[in-house]
Short mmCIF file of C-alpha atoms in Angstrom, two decimals:
data_model
loop_
_atom_site.label_atom_id
_atom_site.label_comp_id
_atom_site.label_asym_id
_atom_site.label_seq_id
_atom_site.Cartn_x
_atom_site.Cartn_y
_atom_site.Cartn_z
CA UNK W 26 5.53 -52.08 73.64
CA UNK W 27 6.27 -49.04 75.53
CA UNK W 28 6.78 -51.03 78.67
CA UNK W 29 9.89 -53.26 76.82
CA UNK W 30 11.77 -50.01 75.87
CA UNK W 31 10.78 -48.51 79.46
CA UNK W 32 12.53 -51.83 81.00
CA UNK W 33 15.55 -51.52 79.06
CA UNK W 34 16.23 -47.87 79.36
CA UNK W 35 15.45 -48.23 83.28
CA UNK W 36 16.84 -51.40 83.98
CA UNK W 37 19.62 -51.93 81.30
CA UNK W 38 20.85 -48.55 80.66
CA UNK W 39 20.29 -46.35 83.91
CA UNK W 40 19.95 -48.78 86.87
CA UNK W 41 22.77 -48.89 89.26
CA UNK W 42 21.14 -51.97 90.90
CA UNK W 43 23.70 -54.79 91.44
CA UNK W 44 21.00 -57.22 90.38
CA UNK W 45 20.35 -55.27 87.05
CA UNK W 46 24.20 -54.62 86.33
CA UNK W 47 24.35 -58.66 86.80
CA UNK W 48 21.69 -58.95 84.47
CA UNK W 49 22.98 -56.50 82.17
CA UNK W 50 26.50 -58.00 82.01
CA UNK W 51 24.94 -61.24 81.36
CA UNK W 52 22.85 -60.16 78.43
CA UNK W 53 25.68 -58.22 76.79
CA UNK W 54 27.87 -61.18 77.07
CA UNK W 55 25.65 -63.37 75.51
CA UNK W 56 24.19 -61.36 72.79
CA UNK W 57 26.97 -59.37 71.90
CA UNK W 58 28.33 -61.78 69.59
CA UNK W 59 25.16 -62.05 67.57
CA UNK W 60 24.45 -58.24 66.70
CA UNK W 61 23.28 -57.49 63.39
CA UNK W 62 25.22 -54.59 63.13
CA UNK W 63 29.24 -56.19 63.07
CA UNK W 64 30.82 -52.84 64.31
CA UNK W 65 28.62 -53.13 67.06
CA UNK W 66 29.94 -56.20 68.52
CA UNK W 67 33.24 -54.84 69.69
CA UNK W 68 31.82 -52.23 71.75
CA UNK W 69 31.67 -54.27 75.28
CA UNK W 70 30.05 -52.34 78.70
CA UNK W 71 27.42 -51.57 76.47
CA UNK W 72 23.97 -53.33 75.94
CA UNK W 73 22.32 -52.67 73.12
CA UNK W 74 18.27 -52.57 72.87
CA UNK W 75 18.62 -55.71 70.57
CA UNK W 76 20.88 -57.70 73.16
CA UNK W 77 18.30 -56.79 75.30
CA UNK W 78 15.43 -57.91 72.66
CA UNK W 79 17.48 -60.95 71.94
CA UNK W 80 17.51 -62.06 75.62
CA UNK W 81 13.57 -61.60 76.09
CA UNK W 82 12.97 -63.88 72.78
CA UNK W 83 15.36 -66.27 73.89
CA UNK W 84 13.91 -69.77 74.69
CA UNK W 85 16.58 -72.33 74.66
CA UNK W 86 18.28 -70.95 77.82
CA UNK W 87 15.80 -69.88 80.76
CA UNK W 88 17.39 -67.86 83.53
CA UNK W 89 16.21 -66.43 86.74
CA UNK W 90 17.09 -63.10 85.19
CA UNK W 91 14.21 -63.42 82.73
CA UNK W 92 11.62 -63.93 85.14
CA UNK W 93 11.11 -60.24 86.51
CA UNK W 94 8.08 -58.24 86.58
CA UNK W 95 9.57 -55.19 84.48
CA UNK W 96 9.60 -57.38 81.60
CA UNK W 97 7.72 -60.68 82.29
CA UNK W 98 4.40 -61.27 80.13
CA UNK W 99 1.28 -60.02 82.44
CA UNK W 100 -1.34 -62.89 81.75
CA UNK W 101 0.15 -65.11 84.27
CA UNK W 102 0.29 -62.20 86.70
CA UNK W 103 -2.94 -61.14 86.38
CA UNK W 104 -4.73 -64.05 84.70
CA UNK W 105 -7.25 -62.37 82.71
CA UNK W 106 -8.95 -65.81 81.41
CA UNK W 107 -9.42 -66.93 85.27
CA UNK W 108 -10.89 -63.67 86.46
CA UNK W 109 -13.57 -61.45 84.92
CA UNK W 110 -12.32 -58.20 85.53
CA UNK W 111 -14.71 -54.56 85.42
CA UNK W 112 -12.07 -52.45 84.88
CA UNK W 113 -8.43 -52.47 83.24
CA UNK W 114 -6.32 -49.28 83.86
CA UNK W 115 -3.63 -48.77 81.62
CA UNK W 116 -0.88 -46.01 81.88
CA UNK W 117 -1.53 -44.97 78.34
CA UNK W 118 -4.84 -43.58 79.56
CA UNK W 119 -4.33 -43.10 82.98
CA UNK W 120 -6.09 -39.94 83.77
CA UNK W 121 -9.41 -41.17 81.50
CA UNK W 122 -9.15 -44.65 82.98
CA UNK W 123 -8.68 -42.85 86.84
CA UNK W 124 -11.40 -40.69 86.19
CA UNK W 125 -13.82 -43.30 85.04
CA UNK W 126 -13.15 -45.41 88.11
CA UNK W 127 -13.78 -42.87 90.58
CA UNK W 128 -16.89 -42.42 89.24
CA UNK W 129 -17.94 -45.94 89.37
CA UNK W 130 -16.87 -46.36 92.65
CA UNK W 131 -18.38 -43.19 94.08
CA UNK W 132 -15.40 -41.88 95.26
CA UNK W 133 -16.14 -38.59 97.10
CA UNK W 134 -13.92 -35.61 95.04
CA UNK W 135 -12.00 -34.98 98.18
CA UNK W 136 -10.66 -38.70 98.28
CA UNK W 137 -10.07 -39.13 94.61
CA UNK W 138 -6.36 -38.02 95.19
CA UNK W 139 -5.65 -41.11 97.13
CA UNK W 140 -7.13 -43.67 95.30
CA UNK W 141 -5.00 -43.70 91.70
CA UNK W 142 -4.65 -40.05 91.70
CA UNK W 143 -4.70 -38.37 88.57
CA UNK W 144 -2.54 -35.55 87.23
CA UNK W 145 -4.05 -33.87 84.36
CA UNK W 146 -1.36 -31.92 83.40
CA UNK W 147 0.78 -34.68 83.54
CA UNK W 148 1.60 -35.96 79.74
CA UNK W 149 1.74 -39.98 80.35
CA UNK W 150 2.19 -40.51 76.41
CA UNK W 151 5.60 -38.25 76.87
CA UNK W 152 6.85 -40.18 79.86
CA UNK W 153 7.14 -43.19 77.03
CA UNK W 154 9.64 -41.20 75.14
CA UNK W 155 12.94 -42.21 76.65
CA UNK W 156 16.26 -39.96 75.66
CA UNK W 157 15.67 -38.40 72.60
CA UNK W 158 14.38 -41.91 70.65
CA UNK W 159 10.40 -42.78 70.27
CA UNK W 160 9.32 -45.99 70.79
CA UNK W 161 8.93 -46.68 67.25
CA UNK W 162 12.49 -45.83 66.50
CA UNK W 163 13.99 -48.54 69.21
CA UNK W 164 11.88 -50.74 67.44
CA UNK W 165 12.78 -49.71 64.15
CA UNK W 166 16.56 -50.11 64.52
CA UNK W 167 15.80 -53.93 65.08
CA UNK W 168 15.77 -56.78 62.34
CA UNK W 169 11.95 -57.65 61.33
CA UNK W 170 12.78 -61.23 62.54
CA UNK W 171 13.23 -59.72 65.80
CA UNK W 172 10.06 -57.46 65.90
CA UNK W 173 8.04 -60.42 65.13
CA UNK W 174 9.68 -62.24 67.50
CA UNK W 175 9.39 -59.97 70.47
CA UNK W 176 5.71 -59.47 69.39
CA UNK W 177 5.20 -63.12 69.44
CA UNK W 178 6.23 -63.45 73.02
CA UNK W 179 3.73 -60.92 74.22
CA UNK W 180 1.07 -61.18 71.54
CA UNK W 181 -1.60 -62.60 74.60
CA UNK W 182 -1.00 -59.63 76.56
CA UNK W 183 -1.66 -57.53 73.60
CA UNK W 184 -4.85 -59.55 72.82
CA UNK W 185 -5.93 -60.11 76.41
CA UNK W 186 -5.49 -56.43 77.26
CA UNK W 187 -6.90 -55.02 74.30
CA UNK W 188 -3.75 -53.21 72.49
CA UNK W 189 -3.60 -52.85 69.07
CA UNK W 190 -0.92 -54.57 67.27
CA UNK W 191 2.31 -52.74 66.45
CA UNK W 192 2.45 -51.78 62.81
CA UNK W 193 5.62 -53.17 62.49
CA UNK W 194 4.89 -56.53 63.32
#
């Protein structure tokens, strides 16, 4: 679920790209009227995390905007049922996974920085905290039906790539 928060913050809040500004406008205009917090319905020019999640779980109006590598499911891209992968590297365990891969591929120590560079002092988990809110806090602010719906959209990714389901589902 960190990927969803990352996509929201990077593309809906921070991005200056015309593409993501168009998506942001579309999402806000479509989902602002159904925000759970009625007082937030009057806030224009601000796409909430709830708006973004509504956009992700919407099944009735597929738009080209919904096909974006930042929030699309991984399984169609990686096809884990069609290929037998030996290693799946995850950002959350990048240091450990990279070291394992370097050893498995017998990469010389002087060449390891060229293939999935490891930065031991980098706290990858801290990168998943966006602003002053943790990943859990973003999801805690959603109504239960939306938390369940977004998990259902990404359920196969959780199963296929060995992620633990979130406790709030």
